[in-house]
Short mmCIF file of C-alpha atoms in Angstrom, two decimals:
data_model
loop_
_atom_site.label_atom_id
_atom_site.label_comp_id
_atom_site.label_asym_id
_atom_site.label_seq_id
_atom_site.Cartn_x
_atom_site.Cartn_y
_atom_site.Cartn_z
CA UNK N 1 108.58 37.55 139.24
CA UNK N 2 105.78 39.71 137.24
CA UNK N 3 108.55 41.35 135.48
CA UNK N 4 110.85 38.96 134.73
CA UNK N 5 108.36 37.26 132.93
CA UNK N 6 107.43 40.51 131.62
CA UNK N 7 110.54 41.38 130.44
CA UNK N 8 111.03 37.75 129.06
CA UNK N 9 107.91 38.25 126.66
CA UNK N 10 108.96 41.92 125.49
CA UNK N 11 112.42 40.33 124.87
CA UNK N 12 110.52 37.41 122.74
CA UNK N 13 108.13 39.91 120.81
CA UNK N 14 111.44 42.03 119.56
CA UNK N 15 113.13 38.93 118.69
CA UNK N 16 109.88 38.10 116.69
CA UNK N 17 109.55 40.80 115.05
CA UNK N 18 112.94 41.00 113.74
CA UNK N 19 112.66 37.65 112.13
CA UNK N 20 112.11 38.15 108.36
CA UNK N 21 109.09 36.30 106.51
CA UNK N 22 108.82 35.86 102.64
CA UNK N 23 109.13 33.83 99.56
CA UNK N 24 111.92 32.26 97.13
CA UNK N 25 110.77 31.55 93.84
CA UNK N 26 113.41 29.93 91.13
CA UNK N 27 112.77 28.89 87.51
CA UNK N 28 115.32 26.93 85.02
CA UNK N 29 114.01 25.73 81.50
CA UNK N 30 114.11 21.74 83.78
CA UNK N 31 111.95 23.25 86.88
CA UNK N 32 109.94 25.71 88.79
CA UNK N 33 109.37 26.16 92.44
CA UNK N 34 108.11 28.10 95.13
CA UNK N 35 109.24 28.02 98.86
CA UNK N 36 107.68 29.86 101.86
CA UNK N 37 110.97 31.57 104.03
CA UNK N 38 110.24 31.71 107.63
CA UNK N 39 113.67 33.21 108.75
CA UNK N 40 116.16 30.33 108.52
CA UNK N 41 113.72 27.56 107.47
CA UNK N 42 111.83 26.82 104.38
CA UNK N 43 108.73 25.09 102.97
CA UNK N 44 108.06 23.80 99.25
CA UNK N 45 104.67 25.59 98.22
CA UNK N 46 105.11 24.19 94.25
CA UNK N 47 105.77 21.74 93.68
CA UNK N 48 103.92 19.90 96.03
CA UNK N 49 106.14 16.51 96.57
CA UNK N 50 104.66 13.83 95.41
CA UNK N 51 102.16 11.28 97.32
CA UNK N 52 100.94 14.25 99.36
CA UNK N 53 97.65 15.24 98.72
CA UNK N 54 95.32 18.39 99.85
CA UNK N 55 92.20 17.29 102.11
CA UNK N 56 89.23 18.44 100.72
CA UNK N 57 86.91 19.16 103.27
CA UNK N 58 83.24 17.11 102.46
CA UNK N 59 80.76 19.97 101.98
CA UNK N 60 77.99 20.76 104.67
CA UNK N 61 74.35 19.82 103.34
CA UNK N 62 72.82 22.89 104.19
CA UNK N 63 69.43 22.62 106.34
CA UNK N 64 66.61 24.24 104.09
CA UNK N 65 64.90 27.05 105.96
CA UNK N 66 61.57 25.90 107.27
CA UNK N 67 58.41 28.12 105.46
CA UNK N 68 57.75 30.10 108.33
CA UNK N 69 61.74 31.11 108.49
CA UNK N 70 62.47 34.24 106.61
CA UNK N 71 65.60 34.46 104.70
CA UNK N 72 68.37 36.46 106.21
CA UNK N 73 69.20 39.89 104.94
CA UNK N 74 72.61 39.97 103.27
CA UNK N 75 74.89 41.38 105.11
CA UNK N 76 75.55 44.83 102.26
CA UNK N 77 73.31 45.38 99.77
CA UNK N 78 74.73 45.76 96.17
CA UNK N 79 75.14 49.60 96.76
CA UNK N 80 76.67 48.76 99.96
CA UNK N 81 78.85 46.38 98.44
CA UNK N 82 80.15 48.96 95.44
CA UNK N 83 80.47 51.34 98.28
CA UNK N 84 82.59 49.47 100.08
CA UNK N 85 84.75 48.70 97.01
CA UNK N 86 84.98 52.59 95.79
CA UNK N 87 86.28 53.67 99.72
CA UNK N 88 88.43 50.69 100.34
CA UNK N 89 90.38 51.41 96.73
CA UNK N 90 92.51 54.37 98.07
CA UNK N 91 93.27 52.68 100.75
CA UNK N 92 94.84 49.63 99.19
CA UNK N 93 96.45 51.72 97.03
CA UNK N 94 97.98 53.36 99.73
CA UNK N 95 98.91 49.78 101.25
CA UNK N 96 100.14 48.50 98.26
CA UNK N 97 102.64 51.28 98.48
CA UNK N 98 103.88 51.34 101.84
CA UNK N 99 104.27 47.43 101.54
CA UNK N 100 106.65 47.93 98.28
CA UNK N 101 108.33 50.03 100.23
CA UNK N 102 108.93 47.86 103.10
CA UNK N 103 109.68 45.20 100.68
CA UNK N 104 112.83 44.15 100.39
CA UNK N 105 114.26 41.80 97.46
CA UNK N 106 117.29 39.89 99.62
CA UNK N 107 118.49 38.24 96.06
CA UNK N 108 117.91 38.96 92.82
CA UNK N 109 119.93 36.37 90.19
CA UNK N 110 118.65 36.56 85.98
CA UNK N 111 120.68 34.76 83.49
CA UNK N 112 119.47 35.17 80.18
CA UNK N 113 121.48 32.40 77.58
CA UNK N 114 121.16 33.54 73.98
CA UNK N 115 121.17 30.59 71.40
CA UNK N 116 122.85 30.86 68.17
CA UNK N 117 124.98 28.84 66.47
CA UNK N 118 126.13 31.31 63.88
CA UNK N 119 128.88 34.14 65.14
CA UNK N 120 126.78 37.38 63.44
CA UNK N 121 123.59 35.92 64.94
CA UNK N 122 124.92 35.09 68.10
CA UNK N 123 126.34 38.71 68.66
CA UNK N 124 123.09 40.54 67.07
CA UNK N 125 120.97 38.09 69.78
CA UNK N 126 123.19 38.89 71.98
CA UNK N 127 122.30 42.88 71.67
CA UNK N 128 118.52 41.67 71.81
CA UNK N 129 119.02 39.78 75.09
CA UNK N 130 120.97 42.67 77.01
CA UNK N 131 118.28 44.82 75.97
CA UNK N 132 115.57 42.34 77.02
CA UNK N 133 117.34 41.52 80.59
CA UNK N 134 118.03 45.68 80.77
CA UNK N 135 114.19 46.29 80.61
CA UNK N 136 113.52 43.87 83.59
CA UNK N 137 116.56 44.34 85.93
CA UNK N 138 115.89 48.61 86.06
CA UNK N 139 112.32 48.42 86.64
CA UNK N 140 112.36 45.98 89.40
CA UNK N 141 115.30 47.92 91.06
CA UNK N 142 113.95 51.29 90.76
CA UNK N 143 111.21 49.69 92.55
CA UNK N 144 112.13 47.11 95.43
CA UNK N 145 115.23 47.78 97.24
CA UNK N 146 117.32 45.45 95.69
CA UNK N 147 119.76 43.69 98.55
CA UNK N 148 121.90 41.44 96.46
CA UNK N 149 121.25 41.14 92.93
CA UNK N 150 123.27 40.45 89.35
CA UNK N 151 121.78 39.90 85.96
CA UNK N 152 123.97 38.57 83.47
CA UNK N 153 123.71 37.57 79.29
CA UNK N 154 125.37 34.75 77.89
CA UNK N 155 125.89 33.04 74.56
CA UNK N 156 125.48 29.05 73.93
CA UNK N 157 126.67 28.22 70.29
CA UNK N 158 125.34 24.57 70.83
CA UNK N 159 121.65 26.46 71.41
CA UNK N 160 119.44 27.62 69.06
CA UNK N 161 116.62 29.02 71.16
CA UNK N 162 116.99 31.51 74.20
CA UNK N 163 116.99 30.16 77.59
CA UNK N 164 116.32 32.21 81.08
CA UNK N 165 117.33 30.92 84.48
CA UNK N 166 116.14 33.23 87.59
CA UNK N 167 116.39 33.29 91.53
CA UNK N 168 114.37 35.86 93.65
CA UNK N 169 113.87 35.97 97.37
CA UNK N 170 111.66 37.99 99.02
CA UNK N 171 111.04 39.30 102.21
CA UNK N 172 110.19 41.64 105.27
CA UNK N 173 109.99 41.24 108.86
CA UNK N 174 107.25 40.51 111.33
CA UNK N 175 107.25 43.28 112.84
CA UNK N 176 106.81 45.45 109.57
CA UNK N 177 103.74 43.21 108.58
CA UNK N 178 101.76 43.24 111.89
CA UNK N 179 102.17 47.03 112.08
CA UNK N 180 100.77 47.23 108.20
CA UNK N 181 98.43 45.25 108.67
CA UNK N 182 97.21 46.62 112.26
CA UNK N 183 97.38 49.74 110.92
CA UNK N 184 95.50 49.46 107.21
CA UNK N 185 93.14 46.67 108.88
CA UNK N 186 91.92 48.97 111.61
CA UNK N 187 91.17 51.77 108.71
CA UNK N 188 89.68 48.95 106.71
CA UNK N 189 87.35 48.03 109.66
CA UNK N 190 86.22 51.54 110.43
CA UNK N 191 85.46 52.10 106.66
CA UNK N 192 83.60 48.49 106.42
CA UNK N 193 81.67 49.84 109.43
CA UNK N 194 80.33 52.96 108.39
CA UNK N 195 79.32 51.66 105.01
CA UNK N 196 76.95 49.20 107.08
CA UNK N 197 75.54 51.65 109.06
CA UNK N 198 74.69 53.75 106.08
CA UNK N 199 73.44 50.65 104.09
CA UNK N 200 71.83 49.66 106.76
CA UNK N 201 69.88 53.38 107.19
CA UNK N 202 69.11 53.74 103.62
CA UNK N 203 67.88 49.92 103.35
CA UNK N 204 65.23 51.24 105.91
CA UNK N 205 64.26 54.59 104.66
CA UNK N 206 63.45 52.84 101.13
CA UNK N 207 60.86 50.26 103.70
CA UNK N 208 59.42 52.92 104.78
CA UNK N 209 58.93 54.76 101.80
CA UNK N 210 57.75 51.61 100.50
CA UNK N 211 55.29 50.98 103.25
#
């Protein structure tokens, strides 16, 4: 029985951590929005629909420390805290990077309309908006590993001003972010750690110098 159910939750954790997480964002000169992608399903992030409303929770009146109390020590001191911030740098470098890589853009769609009502401006816009769409569309491929993607120019005679309509989804799995973030957290926890200890040393060698 101990392995069957065993089994059963090995069997649910792969399943899990194929299932991809990640965002769609879409933008048209009428609307914007934002939706959180959690494999099949999908939640509106902007815009928030209307008549629902964020609970603010009430703030806490603190309790003033009585005059015998002394104030607690914070938990880094302000070298401890640029510390911190100078050894934790590389390493969210280095995350940044191994999340682009794992990154993957599942749809890419850019449709850049170029206005002109006149047939020599509407073809020399039309050279300005292939080269404006051209300096997006390599960058972001050369980047993200691009799953399913077209960008495309157009010309409207009956517009005068440029118009872009875009589609982007991204994503990556669950199993990909709990390993990047197990592994970068631990290192992050380690570093946080020994920056304490050594704050925490040199905080009490200036005492005692002091004393």
């Amino acid at each position: 029985m101990m392995w069957a159910v065993l089994a059963a939750l090995l069997a649910a954790l792969f399943l899990l951590g194929g299932v991809r997480v990640g965002f769609r964002g879409e933008y048209t000169p009428e609307r914007a929005g934002v939706w959180l992608r959690i494999g099949p399903s999908e939640l509106i992030l902007f815009p928030r629909p209307e008549g629902k409303k964020l609970d603010h929770p009430k703030e806490k009146k603190q309790d003033k420390p009585s005059g015998g109390e002394q104030p607690r020590p914070p938990f880094l001191s302000r070298w401890g805290l640029l510390e911190l911030g100078r050894r934790l740098f590389p390493l969210l470098m280095e995350a940044a990077g191994k999340f682009r890589r794992k990154l993957q853009i599942d749809e890419l769609r850019l449709r850049l309309v170029a206005g002109a009502s006149d047939p020599a401006d509407a073809a020399l816009r039309y050279g300005q908006a292939n080269a404006l769409l051209g300096g997006i569309w390599q960058p972001v491929t050369q980047a993200f590993h691009v799953k399913d993607g077209w960008a495309r120019v157009e010309v409207d005679f009956d517009r005068m001003e440029p118009v872009l309509y875009g589609r982007v989804t991204l994503s990556l799995t669950v199993g990909q972010l709990a390993v990047l973030g197990l592994d970068f957290g631990l290192k992050a926890l380690r570093i946080l750690l020994t920056v304490r200890r050594e704050d925490q040393q040199r905080t009490g060698q200036k005492r005692n110098v002091a004393a």
